[in-house]
JSON list of C-alpha atoms in Angstrom, two decimals:
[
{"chain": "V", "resi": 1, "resn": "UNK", "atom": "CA", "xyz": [0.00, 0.00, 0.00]},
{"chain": "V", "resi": 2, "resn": "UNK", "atom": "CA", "xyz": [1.15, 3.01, -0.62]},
{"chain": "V", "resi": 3, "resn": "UNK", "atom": "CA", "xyz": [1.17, 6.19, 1.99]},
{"chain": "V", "resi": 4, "resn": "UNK", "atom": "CA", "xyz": [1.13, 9.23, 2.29]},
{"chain": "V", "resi": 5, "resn": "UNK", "atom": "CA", "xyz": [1.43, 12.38, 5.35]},
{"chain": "V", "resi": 6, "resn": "UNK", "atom": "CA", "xyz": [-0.43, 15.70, 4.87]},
{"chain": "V", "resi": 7, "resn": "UNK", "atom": "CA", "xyz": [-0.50, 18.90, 6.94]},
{"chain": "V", "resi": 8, "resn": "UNK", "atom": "CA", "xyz": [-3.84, 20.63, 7.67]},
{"chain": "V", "resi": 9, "resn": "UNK", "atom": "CA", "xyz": [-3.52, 24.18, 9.11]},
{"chain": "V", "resi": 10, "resn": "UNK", "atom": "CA", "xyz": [-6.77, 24.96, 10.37]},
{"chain": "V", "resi": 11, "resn": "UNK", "atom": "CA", "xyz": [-5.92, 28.00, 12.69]},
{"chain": "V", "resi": 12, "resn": "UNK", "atom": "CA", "xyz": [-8.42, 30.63, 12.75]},
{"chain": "V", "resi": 13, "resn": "UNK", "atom": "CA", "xyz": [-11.09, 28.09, 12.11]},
{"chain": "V", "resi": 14, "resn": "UNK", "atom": "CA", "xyz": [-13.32, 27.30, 15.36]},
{"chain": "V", "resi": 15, "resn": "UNK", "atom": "CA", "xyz": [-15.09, 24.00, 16.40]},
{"chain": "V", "resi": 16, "resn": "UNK", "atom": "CA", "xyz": [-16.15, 21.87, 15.30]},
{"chain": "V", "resi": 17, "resn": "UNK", "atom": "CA", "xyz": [-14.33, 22.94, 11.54]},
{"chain": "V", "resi": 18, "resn": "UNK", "atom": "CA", "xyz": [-10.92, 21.75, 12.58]},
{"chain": "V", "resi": 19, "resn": "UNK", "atom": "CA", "xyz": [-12.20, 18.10, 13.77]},
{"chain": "V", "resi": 20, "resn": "UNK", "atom": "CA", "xyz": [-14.65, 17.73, 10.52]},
{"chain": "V", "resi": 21, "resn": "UNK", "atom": "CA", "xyz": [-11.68, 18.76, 8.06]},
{"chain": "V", "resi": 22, "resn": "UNK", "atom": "CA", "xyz": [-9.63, 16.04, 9.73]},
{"chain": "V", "resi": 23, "resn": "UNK", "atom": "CA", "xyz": [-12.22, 13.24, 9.72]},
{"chain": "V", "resi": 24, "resn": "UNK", "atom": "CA", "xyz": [-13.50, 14.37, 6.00]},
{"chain": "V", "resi": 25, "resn": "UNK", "atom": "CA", "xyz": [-9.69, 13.95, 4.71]},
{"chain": "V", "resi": 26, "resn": "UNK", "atom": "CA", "xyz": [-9.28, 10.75, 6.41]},
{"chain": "V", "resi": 27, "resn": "UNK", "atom": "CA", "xyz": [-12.41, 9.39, 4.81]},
{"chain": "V", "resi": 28, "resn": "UNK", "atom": "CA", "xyz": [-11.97, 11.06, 1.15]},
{"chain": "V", "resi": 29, "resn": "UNK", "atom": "CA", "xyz": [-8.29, 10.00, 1.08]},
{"chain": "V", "resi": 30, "resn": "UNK", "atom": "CA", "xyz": [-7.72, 6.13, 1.66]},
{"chain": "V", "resi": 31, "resn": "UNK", "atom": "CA", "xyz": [-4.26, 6.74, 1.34]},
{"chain": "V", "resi": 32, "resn": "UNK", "atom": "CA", "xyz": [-3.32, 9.12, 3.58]},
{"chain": "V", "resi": 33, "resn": "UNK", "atom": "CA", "xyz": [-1.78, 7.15, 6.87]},
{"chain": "V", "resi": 34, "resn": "UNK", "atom": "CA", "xyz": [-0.43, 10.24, 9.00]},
{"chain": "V", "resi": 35, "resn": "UNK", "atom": "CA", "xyz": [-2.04, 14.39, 9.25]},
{"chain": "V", "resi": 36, "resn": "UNK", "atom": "CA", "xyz": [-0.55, 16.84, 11.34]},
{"chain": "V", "resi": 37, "resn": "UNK", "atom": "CA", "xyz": [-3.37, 19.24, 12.17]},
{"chain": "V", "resi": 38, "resn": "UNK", "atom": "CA", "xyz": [-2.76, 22.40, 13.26]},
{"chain": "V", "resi": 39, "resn": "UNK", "atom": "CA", "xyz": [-5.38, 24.53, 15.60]},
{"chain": "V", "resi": 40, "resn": "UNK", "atom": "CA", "xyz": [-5.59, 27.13, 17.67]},
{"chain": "V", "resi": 41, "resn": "UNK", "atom": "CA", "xyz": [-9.30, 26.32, 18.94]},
{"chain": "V", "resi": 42, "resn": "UNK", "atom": "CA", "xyz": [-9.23, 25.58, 22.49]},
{"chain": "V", "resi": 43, "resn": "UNK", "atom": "CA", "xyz": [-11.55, 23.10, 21.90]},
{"chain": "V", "resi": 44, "resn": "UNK", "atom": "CA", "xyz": [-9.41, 20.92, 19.66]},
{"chain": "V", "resi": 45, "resn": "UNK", "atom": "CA", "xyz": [-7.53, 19.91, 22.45]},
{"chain": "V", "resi": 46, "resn": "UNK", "atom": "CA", "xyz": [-10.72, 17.69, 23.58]},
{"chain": "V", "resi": 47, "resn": "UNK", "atom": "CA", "xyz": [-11.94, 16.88, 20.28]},
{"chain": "V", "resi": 48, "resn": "UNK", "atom": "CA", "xyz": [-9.25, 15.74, 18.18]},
{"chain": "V", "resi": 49, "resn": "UNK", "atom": "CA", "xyz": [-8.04, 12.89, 21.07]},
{"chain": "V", "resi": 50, "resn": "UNK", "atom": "CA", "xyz": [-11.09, 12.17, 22.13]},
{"chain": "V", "resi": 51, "resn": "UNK", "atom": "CA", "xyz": [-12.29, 11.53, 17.80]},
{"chain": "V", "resi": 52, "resn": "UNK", "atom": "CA", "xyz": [-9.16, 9.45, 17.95]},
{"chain": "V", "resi": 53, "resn": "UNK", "atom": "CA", "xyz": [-10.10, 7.30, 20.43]},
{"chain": "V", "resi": 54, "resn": "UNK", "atom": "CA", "xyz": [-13.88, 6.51, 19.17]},
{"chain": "V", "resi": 55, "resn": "UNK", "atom": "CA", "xyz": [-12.36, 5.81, 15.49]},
{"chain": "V", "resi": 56, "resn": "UNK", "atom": "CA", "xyz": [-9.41, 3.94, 16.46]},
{"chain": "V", "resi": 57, "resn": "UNK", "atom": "CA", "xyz": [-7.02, 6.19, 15.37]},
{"chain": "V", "resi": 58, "resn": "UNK", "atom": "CA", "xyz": [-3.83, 6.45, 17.22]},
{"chain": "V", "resi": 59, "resn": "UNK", "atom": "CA", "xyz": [-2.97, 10.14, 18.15]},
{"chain": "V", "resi": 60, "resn": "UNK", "atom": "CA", "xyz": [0.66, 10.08, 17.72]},
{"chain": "V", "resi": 61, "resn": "UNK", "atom": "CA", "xyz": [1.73, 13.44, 19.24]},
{"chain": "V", "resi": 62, "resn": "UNK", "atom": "CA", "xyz": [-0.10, 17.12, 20.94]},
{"chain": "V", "resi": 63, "resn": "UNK", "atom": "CA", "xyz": [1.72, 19.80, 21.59]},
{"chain": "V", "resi": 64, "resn": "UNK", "atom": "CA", "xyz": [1.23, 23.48, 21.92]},
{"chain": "V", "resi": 65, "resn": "UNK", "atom": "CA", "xyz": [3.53, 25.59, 19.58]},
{"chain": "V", "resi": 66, "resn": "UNK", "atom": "CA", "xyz": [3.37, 29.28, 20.35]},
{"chain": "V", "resi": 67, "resn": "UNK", "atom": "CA", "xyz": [-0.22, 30.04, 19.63]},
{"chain": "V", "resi": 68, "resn": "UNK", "atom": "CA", "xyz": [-1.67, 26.88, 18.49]},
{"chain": "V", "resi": 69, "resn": "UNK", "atom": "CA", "xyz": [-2.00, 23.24, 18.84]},
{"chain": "V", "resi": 70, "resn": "UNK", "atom": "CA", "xyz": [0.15, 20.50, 16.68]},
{"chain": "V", "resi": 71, "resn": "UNK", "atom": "CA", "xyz": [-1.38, 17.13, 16.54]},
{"chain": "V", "resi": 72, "resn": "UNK", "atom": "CA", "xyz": [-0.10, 14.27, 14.50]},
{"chain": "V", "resi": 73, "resn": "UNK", "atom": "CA", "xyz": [-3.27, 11.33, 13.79]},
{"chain": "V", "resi": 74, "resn": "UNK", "atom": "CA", "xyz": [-2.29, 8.05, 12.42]},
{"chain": "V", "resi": 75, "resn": "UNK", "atom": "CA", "xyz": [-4.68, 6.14, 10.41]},
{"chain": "V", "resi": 76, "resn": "UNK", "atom": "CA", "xyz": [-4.93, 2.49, 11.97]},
{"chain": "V", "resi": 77, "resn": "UNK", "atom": "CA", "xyz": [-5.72, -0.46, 9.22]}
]
């Protein structure tokens, strides 16, 4: 199979925008296998992990990078 690793930058975009683009690229790219999301919605830092967790994909990395959020998703077969 082969893979692929995209960035998404959705600062400035509020909830729940940042947590559909990242489910609506997993699902319209089969084969993407790892995005790095970028967000600087508070709320993203409940969404995305908890999304991860009721899909069963693995949430690699968070951290907070100046004014936003990096997170790093890995699609699970």
């Amino acid at each position: 199979m082969n893979s692929a690793s995209i960035t998404l930058d959705t600062r400035g975009e509020k909830c729940p925008v940042p947590l559909l683009k990242l489910a609506k690229t997993f699902r319209d790219q089969p084969l993407i296998v790892q995005i790095e999301i970028w967000s600087d919605d508070p709320a993203s830092v409940a969404d995305i992990p908890a999304w991860c967790r009721m899909t069963d994909h693995e949430l690699r990395s968070h951290e907070k990078s100046n004014d936003y959020w990096k997170f790093v998703v890995l699609r699970k077969a």
